[in-house]
Amino acid sequence: MTALDLSPVPVRVRPGRRLPQLVGGLALYGASMGLQIEAALGLAPWDVLHEALHKLTGLSYGTVTALVSVAVLLCWIPIRQRPGVGTVANIVIISVAVDLTLYLLPTPEHLAVRAAMLVAGIVLNGLATAAYIGVRLGPGPRDGLMTGLAARSRFSLRVVRTAIEIVVLVTGWLLGGTVGLGTAAYALLIGPLAQAFLPYVAWQPRASAQIGH
C-alpha cells in the first residue's frame, strides 16, 4: 500500500472539504479527552500534566490545555517550526470542547461504565488524531515540537516522542496528576489506532489536482 502523504497543504486548497474535518476532528479530540478524564482511570501523558496544573491553579481544564499549548508553541521558535491554520485551531477548539464535555458529563460511579468511557475515549481520540492530522493544515503544538526536534537532531521521531512524553508524564505525576491503567492503555493503543484510521480520513488530492497553484 502506498504511503500517505501528510505534508502540509495550503488552506486555499479544497477548504470546503478540509476545514469541516479539521473542526470536527479537533472537537472530537477535546470530547474524547473529557471522556478519559471523567473515567478517572488514568490519563494520557500530556493530560496528566494538564490535570495537575488544573488542580494547582484552579483554572479550567480547557484553559490549562490552551496555556500549555501556547507555551509549547513558543518552543517552536528556536527549532524554526511554522504554525498553520490547524495549529491555531488546535489550541482554541480542543480547549473549548474539553471544558464543554466536562461540564455536561459527570463521573459515573460504576466501574464498568467508567471502563467503557475510557475505552471510548481512547478509540475516539485515535480517530480524532487521524482526522485532524489527515487534513494536512498544520500540526498541533505538541506534534510540531516533536517533529521539529526530530528534524533538527540525530534522534528518530520515536525516540523524541518517547522522551517528551516521559518528561511530561513524570512532571505531571510529581505535580499530582492521575496515572493509572488508562495511562498505559493510551500509550499502547493511540499510535496503532491513529494509524489504522488514517487511510479512511486522510485527505489526498486527486491525481489531476495542482496543489502548488
Coordinates of N, CA and C in Angstrom, one line a residue:
M1 N 0.8 -1.2 0.0 CA 0.0 0.0 0.0 C 0.9 1.2 0.0
T2 N 0.5 2.3 -0.8 CA 1.2 3.5 -1.0 C 1.2 4.3 0.3
A3 N 2.3 4.8 0.8 CA 2.4 5.6 2.0 C 1.6 6.9 1.8
L4 N 0.9 7.3 2.8 CA 0.1 8.5 2.8 C 1.0 9.7 2.9
D5 N 0.7 10.7 2.1 CA 1.5 12.0 2.2 C 0.7 12.9 3.1
L6 N 1.4 13.2 4.3 CA 0.8 14.1 5.3 C 1.4 15.4 5.4
S7 N 2.2 15.8 4.4 CA 2.9 17.1 4.5 C 1.8 18.2 4.4
P8 N 2.1 19.4 4.9 CA 1.1 20.5 4.9 C 0.7 20.9 3.5
V9 N -0.5 21.3 3.4 CA -1.1 21.8 2.1 C -1.8 23.1 2.4
P10 N -1.6 24.1 1.6 CA -2.2 25.4 1.9 C -3.7 25.3 2.1
V11 N -4.3 26.2 2.9 CA -5.7 26.1 3.3 C -6.6 26.5 2.1
R12 N -6.0 27.2 1.1 CA -6.9 27.5 0.0 C -7.2 26.3 -0.9
V13 N -6.5 25.2 -0.7 CA -6.8 24.0 -1.5 C -8.0 23.2 -0.8
R14 N -9.1 23.1 -1.5 CA -10.3 22.4 -1.0 C -10.7 22.8 0.4
P15 N -10.8 24.0 0.7 CA -11.2 24.4 2.1 C -12.5 23.9 2.5
G16 N -13.5 23.8 1.6 CA -14.8 23.3 1.9 C -14.8 21.9 2.3
R17 N -13.8 21.1 1.9 CA -13.7 19.7 2.2 C -12.9 19.5 3.5
R18 N -11.9 20.3 3.7 CA -10.9 20.1 4.7 C -11.2 20.8 6.0
L19 N -11.7 22.0 6.0 CA -11.9 22.8 7.2 C -12.9 22.1 8.1
P20 N -14.1 21.7 7.5 CA -15.0 21.0 8.4 C -14.4 19.7 9.1
Q21 N -13.6 19.0 8.4 CA -13.0 17.8 9.0 C -12.0 18.3 10.1
L22 N -11.3 19.4 9.9 CA -10.4 19.9 10.9 C -11.1 20.2 12.2
V23 N -12.2 21.0 12.0 CA -13.0 21.4 13.2 C -13.6 20.2 13.9
G24 N -14.2 19.3 13.1 CA -14.8 18.2 13.7 C -13.8 17.3 14.4
G25 N -12.7 17.1 13.8 CA -11.6 16.3 14.4 C -11.1 16.8 15.7
L26 N -10.9 18.1 15.8 CA -10.4 18.8 17.0 C -11.5 18.8 18.1
A27 N -12.8 19.0 17.7 CA -13.8 19.0 18.7 C -14.0 17.6 19.3
L28 N -13.8 16.5 18.4 CA -13.9 15.2 18.9 C -12.7 14.9 19.8
Y29 N -11.5 15.4 19.5 CA -10.4 15.2 20.3 C -10.6 15.8 21.7
G30 N -11.2 17.0 21.8 CA -11.5 17.5 23.1 C -12.5 16.7 23.8
A31 N -13.5 16.3 23.1 CA -14.6 15.5 23.8 C -14.0 14.1 24.3
S32 N -13.1 13.5 23.5 CA -12.5 12.2 23.9 C -11.6 12.4 25.1
M33 N -10.9 13.6 25.2 CA -10.2 13.9 26.4 C -11.1 13.9 27.6
G34 N -12.3 14.6 27.4 CA -13.2 14.7 28.5 C -13.7 13.3 29.0
L35 N -13.9 12.4 28.1 CA -14.3 11.0 28.4 C -13.3 10.3 29.3
Q36 N -12.0 10.5 28.9 CA -10.9 9.9 29.6 C -10.8 10.5 31.0
I37 N -10.9 11.8 31.1 CA -10.8 12.5 32.4 C -11.9 12.0 33.3
E38 N -13.2 12.0 32.8 CA -14.3 11.6 33.7 C -14.3 10.1 34.0
A39 N -13.6 9.3 33.2 CA -13.5 7.9 33.5 C -12.6 7.7 34.8
A40 N -11.7 8.6 35.0 CA -10.9 8.6 36.3 C -10.1 7.3 36.5
L41 N -9.6 6.8 35.4 CA -8.8 5.5 35.4 C -7.4 5.7 34.9
G42 N -6.9 7.0 34.8 CA -5.6 7.3 34.3 C -5.7 8.0 33.0
L43 N -4.8 9.0 32.9 CA -4.9 9.9 31.7 C -3.7 9.7 30.8
A44 N -3.8 10.2 29.6 CA -2.7 10.3 28.6 C -1.6 11.2 29.2
P45 N -0.3 11.0 28.8 CA 0.8 11.7 29.4 C 0.6 13.2 29.5
W46 N 0.2 13.9 28.4 CA 0.0 15.3 28.4 C -1.1 15.7 29.3
D47 N -2.2 14.9 29.4 CA -3.3 15.2 30.2 C -3.0 15.0 31.7
V48 N -2.0 14.2 32.0 CA -1.6 14.1 33.4 C -1.0 15.4 33.9
L49 N -0.3 16.0 33.0 CA 0.3 17.4 33.3 C -0.8 18.4 33.3
H50 N -1.8 18.4 32.4 CA -2.9 19.3 32.3 C -3.7 19.2 33.6
E51 N -4.0 18.0 34.1 CA -4.8 17.8 35.3 C -4.1 18.4 36.5
A52 N -2.8 18.1 36.6 CA -2.0 18.6 37.7 C -2.0 20.1 37.8
L53 N -1.8 20.8 36.6 CA -1.9 22.2 36.6 C -3.3 22.8 36.9
H54 N -4.3 22.0 36.4 CA -5.7 22.4 36.7 C -5.9 22.4 38.2
K55 N -5.4 21.4 38.9 CA -5.6 21.3 40.4 C -4.8 22.4 41.1
L56 N -3.6 22.7 40.6 CA -2.8 23.6 41.3 C -3.2 25.1 41.1
T57 N -3.8 25.4 39.9 CA -4.1 26.8 39.6 C -5.6 27.1 39.8
G58 N -6.5 26.1 39.7 CA -7.9 26.4 39.8 C -8.5 26.8 38.5
L59 N -7.7 26.9 37.4 CA -8.2 27.3 36.1 C -8.9 26.1 35.5
S60 N -9.8 26.3 34.6 CA -10.5 25.2 33.9 C -9.5 24.3 33.2
Y61 N -9.9 23.1 33.0 CA -9.1 22.1 32.3 C -8.7 22.6 30.9
G62 N -9.7 23.2 30.2 CA -9.5 23.7 28.8 C -8.6 24.9 28.8
T63 N -8.7 25.8 29.8 CA -7.8 26.9 29.9 C -6.4 26.5 30.1
V64 N -6.1 25.5 31.0 CA -4.8 25.0 31.2 C -4.3 24.3 29.9
T65 N -5.1 23.6 29.2 CA -4.7 22.9 28.0 C -4.2 24.0 27.0
A66 N -5.0 25.0 26.9 CA -4.7 26.1 25.9 C -3.4 26.8 26.3
L67 N -3.2 27.1 27.6 CA -2.0 27.8 28.0 C -0.7 26.9 27.8
V68 N -0.8 25.6 28.1 CA 0.3 24.7 27.8 C 0.6 24.7 26.3
S69 N -0.5 24.7 25.5 CA -0.3 24.7 24.1 C 0.5 25.9 23.6
V70 N 0.1 27.1 24.2 CA 0.8 28.3 23.8 C 2.3 28.2 24.2
A71 N 2.6 27.7 25.4 CA 3.9 27.6 25.9 C 4.7 26.6 25.0
V72 N 4.1 25.5 24.6 CA 4.8 24.6 23.7 C 5.1 25.3 22.4
L73 N 4.1 26.1 21.9 CA 4.2 26.8 20.6 C 5.4 27.7 20.7
L74 N 5.7 28.4 21.8 CA 6.9 29.2 21.9 C 8.2 28.5 21.7
C75 N 8.1 27.2 22.1 CA 9.3 26.3 21.9 C 9.6 26.0 20.5
W76 N 8.6 26.4 19.6 CA 8.9 26.2 18.1 C 9.9 27.2 17.6
I77 N 10.0 28.3 18.3 CA 10.8 29.4 17.7 C 12.3 29.0 17.5
P78 N 13.0 28.4 18.5 CA 14.4 28.0 18.2 C 14.5 26.9 17.3
I79 N 13.5 26.1 17.1 CA 13.6 24.9 16.1 C 13.0 25.3 14.8
R80 N 12.6 26.6 14.6 CA 12.1 27.1 13.3 C 11.0 26.3 12.7
Q81 N 10.0 26.0 13.5 CA 8.8 25.4 13.0 C 7.8 26.5 12.7
R82 N 6.9 26.3 11.8 CA 5.9 27.3 11.4 C 4.5 26.8 11.7
P83 N 3.7 27.6 12.4 CA 2.3 27.1 12.6 C 1.5 27.3 11.4
G84 N 0.4 26.5 11.4 CA -0.6 26.6 10.3 C -1.9 26.9 10.9
V85 N -2.9 26.9 10.0 CA -4.3 27.1 10.4 C -4.7 26.0 11.5
G86 N -4.3 24.8 11.2 CA -4.6 23.7 12.1 C -3.9 23.8 13.5
T87 N -2.8 24.5 13.5 CA -2.1 24.7 14.8 C -2.9 25.6 15.7
V88 N -3.3 26.7 15.2 CA -4.1 27.7 15.9 C -5.5 27.1 16.3
A89 N -6.1 26.5 15.4 CA -7.4 25.8 15.6 C -7.3 24.8 16.7
N90 N -6.2 24.1 16.7 CA -5.9 23.0 17.7 C -6.0 23.6 19.2
I91 N -5.4 24.8 19.4 CA -5.4 25.4 20.7 C -6.8 25.8 21.1
V92 N -7.5 26.4 20.2 CA -8.8 27.0 20.6 C -9.9 26.0 20.7
I93 N -10.1 25.1 19.7 CA -11.2 24.2 19.6 C -11.1 23.1 20.7
I94 N -9.9 22.6 20.9 CA -9.8 21.5 21.9 C -10.1 22.0 23.3
S95 N -9.6 23.2 23.6 CA -9.8 23.7 24.9 C -11.3 24.0 25.2
V96 N -12.0 24.5 24.2 CA -13.4 24.7 24.4 C -14.2 23.3 24.5
A97 N -13.8 22.4 23.6 CA -14.5 21.1 23.6 C -14.3 20.3 24.9
V98 N -13.1 20.3 25.4 CA -12.9 19.6 26.6 C -13.7 20.2 27.8
D99 N -13.7 21.5 27.9 CA -14.4 22.1 29.0 C -15.9 21.9 28.9
L100 N -16.4 21.9 27.7 CA -17.9 21.7 27.5 C -18.2 20.2 27.8
T101 N -17.4 19.3 27.4 CA -17.6 17.9 27.7 C -17.6 17.6 29.2
L102 N -16.6 18.2 29.9 CA -16.6 18.1 31.4 C -17.8 18.7 32.1
Y103 N -18.3 19.8 31.5 CA -19.4 20.4 32.1 C -20.7 19.5 32.0
L104 N -20.8 18.9 30.8 CA -22.0 18.1 30.5 C -22.0 16.7 31.0
L105 N -20.7 16.1 31.3 CA -20.6 14.7 31.6 C -20.0 14.5 33.0
P106 N -20.8 14.0 33.9 CA -20.3 13.7 35.3 C -19.5 12.4 35.3
T107 N -18.7 12.2 36.3 CA -18.0 11.0 36.5 C -19.0 9.9 37.1
P108 N -19.2 8.8 36.3 CA -20.1 7.8 36.8 C -19.5 7.0 38.0
E109 N -20.4 6.4 38.8 CA -20.0 5.7 40.0 C -19.5 4.3 39.7
H110 N -20.2 3.6 38.7 CA -19.9 2.2 38.4 C -18.6 2.1 37.6
L111 N -17.8 1.1 38.0 CA -16.5 0.9 37.4 C -16.7 0.5 35.9
A112 N -17.7 -0.4 35.7 CA -17.9 -0.8 34.3 C -18.2 0.3 33.3
V113 N -19.0 1.3 33.8 CA -19.3 2.5 33.0 C -18.0 3.3 32.8
R114 N -17.3 3.5 33.8 CA -16.0 4.2 33.7 C -15.0 3.5 32.7
A115 N -15.0 2.2 32.8 CA -14.1 1.5 31.9 C -14.6 1.7 30.4
A116 N -15.9 1.6 30.2 CA -16.4 1.8 28.9 C -16.1 3.2 28.4
M117 N -16.2 4.2 29.3 CA -15.8 5.6 28.9 C -14.4 5.7 28.5
L118 N -13.5 5.0 29.3 CA -12.1 5.1 29.0 C -11.8 4.5 27.6
V119 N -12.4 3.3 27.3 CA -12.2 2.7 26.0 C -12.7 3.6 24.9
A120 N -13.9 4.1 25.1 CA -14.5 5.0 24.1 C -13.6 6.2 23.9
G121 N -13.1 6.8 25.0 CA -12.3 8.0 24.9 C -11.0 7.7 24.1
I122 N -10.4 6.6 24.3 CA -9.1 6.3 23.6 C -9.4 6.0 22.2
V123 N -10.4 5.2 21.8 CA -10.7 4.9 20.4 C -11.1 6.2 19.7
L124 N -11.9 7.0 20.3 CA -12.3 8.3 19.6 C -11.1 9.3 19.5
N125 N -10.2 9.2 20.5 CA -9.0 10.0 20.4 C -8.2 9.6 19.2
G126 N -8.1 8.3 19.0 CA -7.3 7.8 17.8 C -7.9 8.3 16.5
L127 N -9.3 8.2 16.4 CA -10.0 8.7 15.2 C -9.8 10.2 15.1
A128 N -9.9 11.0 16.2 CA -9.8 12.4 16.1 C -8.4 12.8 15.7
T129 N -7.4 12.1 16.2 CA -6.0 12.4 15.8 C -5.8 12.2 14.3
A130 N -6.3 11.1 13.8 CA -6.2 10.8 12.4 C -6.9 11.9 11.6
A131 N -8.1 12.3 12.0 CA -8.9 13.3 11.3 C -8.2 14.6 11.2
Y132 N -7.6 15.1 12.3 CA -7.1 16.5 12.2 C -5.7 16.4 11.6
I133 N -4.9 15.4 11.7 CA -3.6 15.3 11.0 C -3.9 15.0 9.5
G134 N -4.9 14.3 9.2 CA -5.2 13.9 7.9 C -5.6 15.0 6.9
V135 N -6.1 16.1 7.5 CA -6.4 17.2 6.6 C -5.2 18.1 6.2
R136 N -4.1 17.9 6.8 CA -2.8 18.5 6.4 C -2.9 20.0 6.4
L137 N -3.4 20.5 7.5 CA -3.4 22.0 7.7 C -2.5 22.5 8.8
G138 N -1.5 21.7 9.1 CA -0.5 22.1 10.1 C -0.7 21.3 11.4
P139 N 0.4 20.9 12.0 CA 0.4 20.1 13.2 C -0.1 20.8 14.4
G140 N -0.5 20.1 15.4 CA -0.8 20.7 16.7 C 0.5 21.1 17.4
P141 N 0.4 22.0 18.4 CA 1.7 22.4 19.1 C 2.6 21.3 19.5
R142 N 2.0 20.2 20.1 CA 2.8 19.1 20.7 C 3.4 18.3 19.6
D143 N 2.6 18.1 18.5 CA 3.1 17.3 17.3 C 4.2 18.1 16.7
G144 N 4.1 19.4 16.5 CA 5.1 20.2 15.9 C 6.4 20.2 16.7
L145 N 6.3 20.3 18.0 CA 7.5 20.2 18.8 C 8.3 18.9 18.6
M146 N 7.5 17.8 18.5 CA 8.1 16.5 18.3 C 8.8 16.4 17.0
T147 N 8.1 16.8 15.9 CA 8.7 16.6 14.6 C 9.8 17.6 14.4
G148 N 9.7 18.8 15.0 CA 10.8 19.8 14.8 C 12.0 19.4 15.5
L149 N 11.9 18.8 16.7 CA 13.1 18.4 17.5 C 13.7 17.2 16.7
A150 N 12.9 16.3 16.2 CA 13.5 15.1 15.5 C 14.2 15.6 14.2
A151 N 13.6 16.6 13.5 CA 14.3 17.1 12.3 C 15.6 17.8 12.5
R152 N 15.8 18.3 13.7 CA 17.0 19.1 14.0 C 17.9 18.4 15.0
S153 N 17.7 17.1 15.1 CA 18.6 16.3 16.0 C 18.9 15.0 15.3
R154 N 19.8 14.2 15.9 CA 20.2 12.9 15.3 C 19.3 11.8 15.8
F155 N 18.2 12.2 16.5 CA 17.4 11.1 17.1 C 16.1 10.9 16.2
S156 N 15.6 9.7 16.2 CA 14.4 9.4 15.5 C 13.2 10.0 16.1
L157 N 12.1 10.1 15.3 CA 10.8 10.6 15.8 C 10.3 9.8 17.0
R158 N 10.5 8.5 16.9 CA 10.0 7.6 18.0 C 10.8 7.9 19.3
V159 N 12.1 8.1 19.2 CA 12.9 8.4 20.4 C 12.5 9.8 21.0
V160 N 12.3 10.8 20.1 CA 12.0 12.1 20.5 C 10.6 12.1 21.2
R161 N 9.6 11.5 20.6 CA 8.3 11.4 21.1 C 8.3 10.7 22.5
T162 N 9.0 9.6 22.6 CA 9.1 8.9 23.9 C 9.7 9.7 25.0
A163 N 10.8 10.4 24.6 CA 11.5 11.3 25.6 C 10.6 12.4 26.1
I164 N 9.9 13.1 25.2 CA 9.0 14.2 25.5 C 7.9 13.7 26.4
E165 N 7.3 12.5 26.1 CA 6.1 12.1 26.8 C 6.5 11.5 28.2
I166 N 7.7 11.0 28.3 CA 8.2 10.5 29.6 C 8.4 11.8 30.5
V167 N 9.0 12.8 30.0 CA 9.3 14.0 30.8 C 8.0 14.6 31.2
V168 N 7.0 14.7 30.3 CA 5.7 15.3 30.6 C 5.0 14.5 31.6
L169 N 5.0 13.2 31.4 CA 4.3 12.3 32.3 C 4.8 12.3 33.8
V170 N 6.1 12.3 33.9 CA 6.8 12.3 35.2 C 6.5 13.6 35.9
T171 N 6.6 14.7 35.1 CA 6.4 16.1 35.7 C 4.9 16.2 36.2
G172 N 4.0 15.7 35.3 CA 2.6 15.8 35.7 C 2.3 14.9 36.9
W173 N 2.9 13.8 37.0 CA 2.7 12.8 38.1 C 3.2 13.4 39.4
L174 N 4.4 14.0 39.3 CA 5.0 14.6 40.5 C 4.2 15.8 41.0
L175 N 3.5 16.5 40.1 CA 2.7 17.6 40.5 C 1.3 17.2 40.9
G176 N 1.0 15.9 40.8 CA -0.3 15.5 41.4 C -1.3 15.0 40.3
G177 N -0.9 14.8 39.1 CA -1.8 14.3 38.0 C -2.1 12.8 38.2
T178 N -3.1 12.3 37.6 CA -3.6 11.0 37.7 C -2.9 10.0 36.7
V179 N -2.2 9.0 37.3 CA -1.6 8.0 36.4 C -2.3 6.7 36.8
G180 N -2.6 5.9 35.8 CA -3.3 4.6 36.1 C -3.3 3.7 34.9
L181 N -4.3 2.8 34.9 CA -4.4 1.8 33.8 C -4.7 2.5 32.5
G182 N -5.5 3.6 32.6 CA -5.7 4.4 31.4 C -4.5 5.0 30.7
T183 N -3.5 5.3 31.5 CA -2.3 5.9 31.0 C -1.5 4.9 30.2
A184 N -1.4 3.7 30.7 CA -0.7 2.6 30.0 C -1.5 2.2 28.7
A185 N -2.9 2.1 28.8 CA -3.7 1.8 27.7 C -3.6 2.8 26.6
Y186 N -3.6 4.1 26.9 CA -3.4 5.1 25.9 C -2.1 5.0 25.2
A187 N -1.0 4.9 26.0 CA 0.3 4.8 25.4 C 0.5 3.7 24.5
L188 N -0.2 2.6 24.8 CA 0.0 1.4 23.9 C -0.9 1.4 22.7
L189 N -2.1 2.1 22.8 CA -3.1 2.0 21.7 C -3.2 3.2 20.8
I190 N -2.8 4.4 21.3 CA -3.1 5.6 20.5 C -2.4 5.6 19.1
G191 N -1.1 5.1 19.1 CA -0.4 5.1 17.8 C -1.0 4.1 16.8
P192 N -1.2 2.9 17.2 CA -1.9 1.9 16.3 C -3.3 2.4 15.8
L193 N -4.1 2.9 16.8 CA -5.4 3.4 16.4 C -5.4 4.5 15.4
A194 N -4.6 5.5 15.6 CA -4.5 6.6 14.7 C -4.0 6.1 13.3
Q195 N -3.0 5.2 13.3 CA -2.5 4.7 12.1 C -3.6 3.9 11.3
A196 N -4.4 3.2 12.1 CA -5.5 2.4 11.4 C -6.6 3.3 10.8
F197 N -6.9 4.4 11.5 CA -7.9 5.3 11.0 C -7.5 6.2 9.8
L198 N -6.2 6.5 9.8 CA -5.7 7.4 8.8 C -6.1 7.2 7.3
P199 N -6.0 5.9 6.8 CA -6.3 5.7 5.4 C -7.8 6.1 5.1
Y200 N -8.7 6.1 6.1 CA -10.1 6.3 5.9 C -10.4 7.8 6.0
V201 N -9.6 8.6 6.6 CA -9.9 10.0 6.8 C -8.9 11.0 6.2
A202 N -7.7 10.5 5.8 CA -6.7 11.4 5.3 C -7.1 12.0 4.0
W203 N -7.0 13.3 3.8 CA -7.3 14.0 2.5 C -6.1 13.8 1.6
Q204 N -6.4 13.4 0.4 CA -5.3 13.3 -0.6 C -5.9 13.9 -1.9
P205 N -5.1 14.7 -2.6 CA -5.6 15.4 -3.8 C -5.8 14.4 -4.9
R206 N -6.7 14.7 -5.8 CA -6.9 13.9 -7.0 C -5.6 14.0 -7.8
A207 N -5.4 13.0 -8.6 CA -4.2 13.0 -9.4 C -4.1 14.2 -10.3
S208 N -5.2 14.7 -10.7 CA -5.2 15.8 -11.7 C -5.1 17.2 -11.0
A209 N -5.2 17.2 -9.6 CA -5.2 18.4 -8.9 C -3.8 19.0 -8.8
Q210 N -3.7 20.3 -8.8 CA -2.4 21.0 -8.7 C -2.4 21.8 -7.4
I211 N -1.7 21.2 -6.4 CA -1.6 21.8 -5.1 C -0.8 23.1 -5.1
G212 N 0.2 23.2 -5.9 CA 1.1 24.3 -5.8 C 0.6 25.6 -6.4
H213 N -0.6 25.6 -7.0 CA -1.1 26.8 -7.7 C -2.3 27.4 -7.1

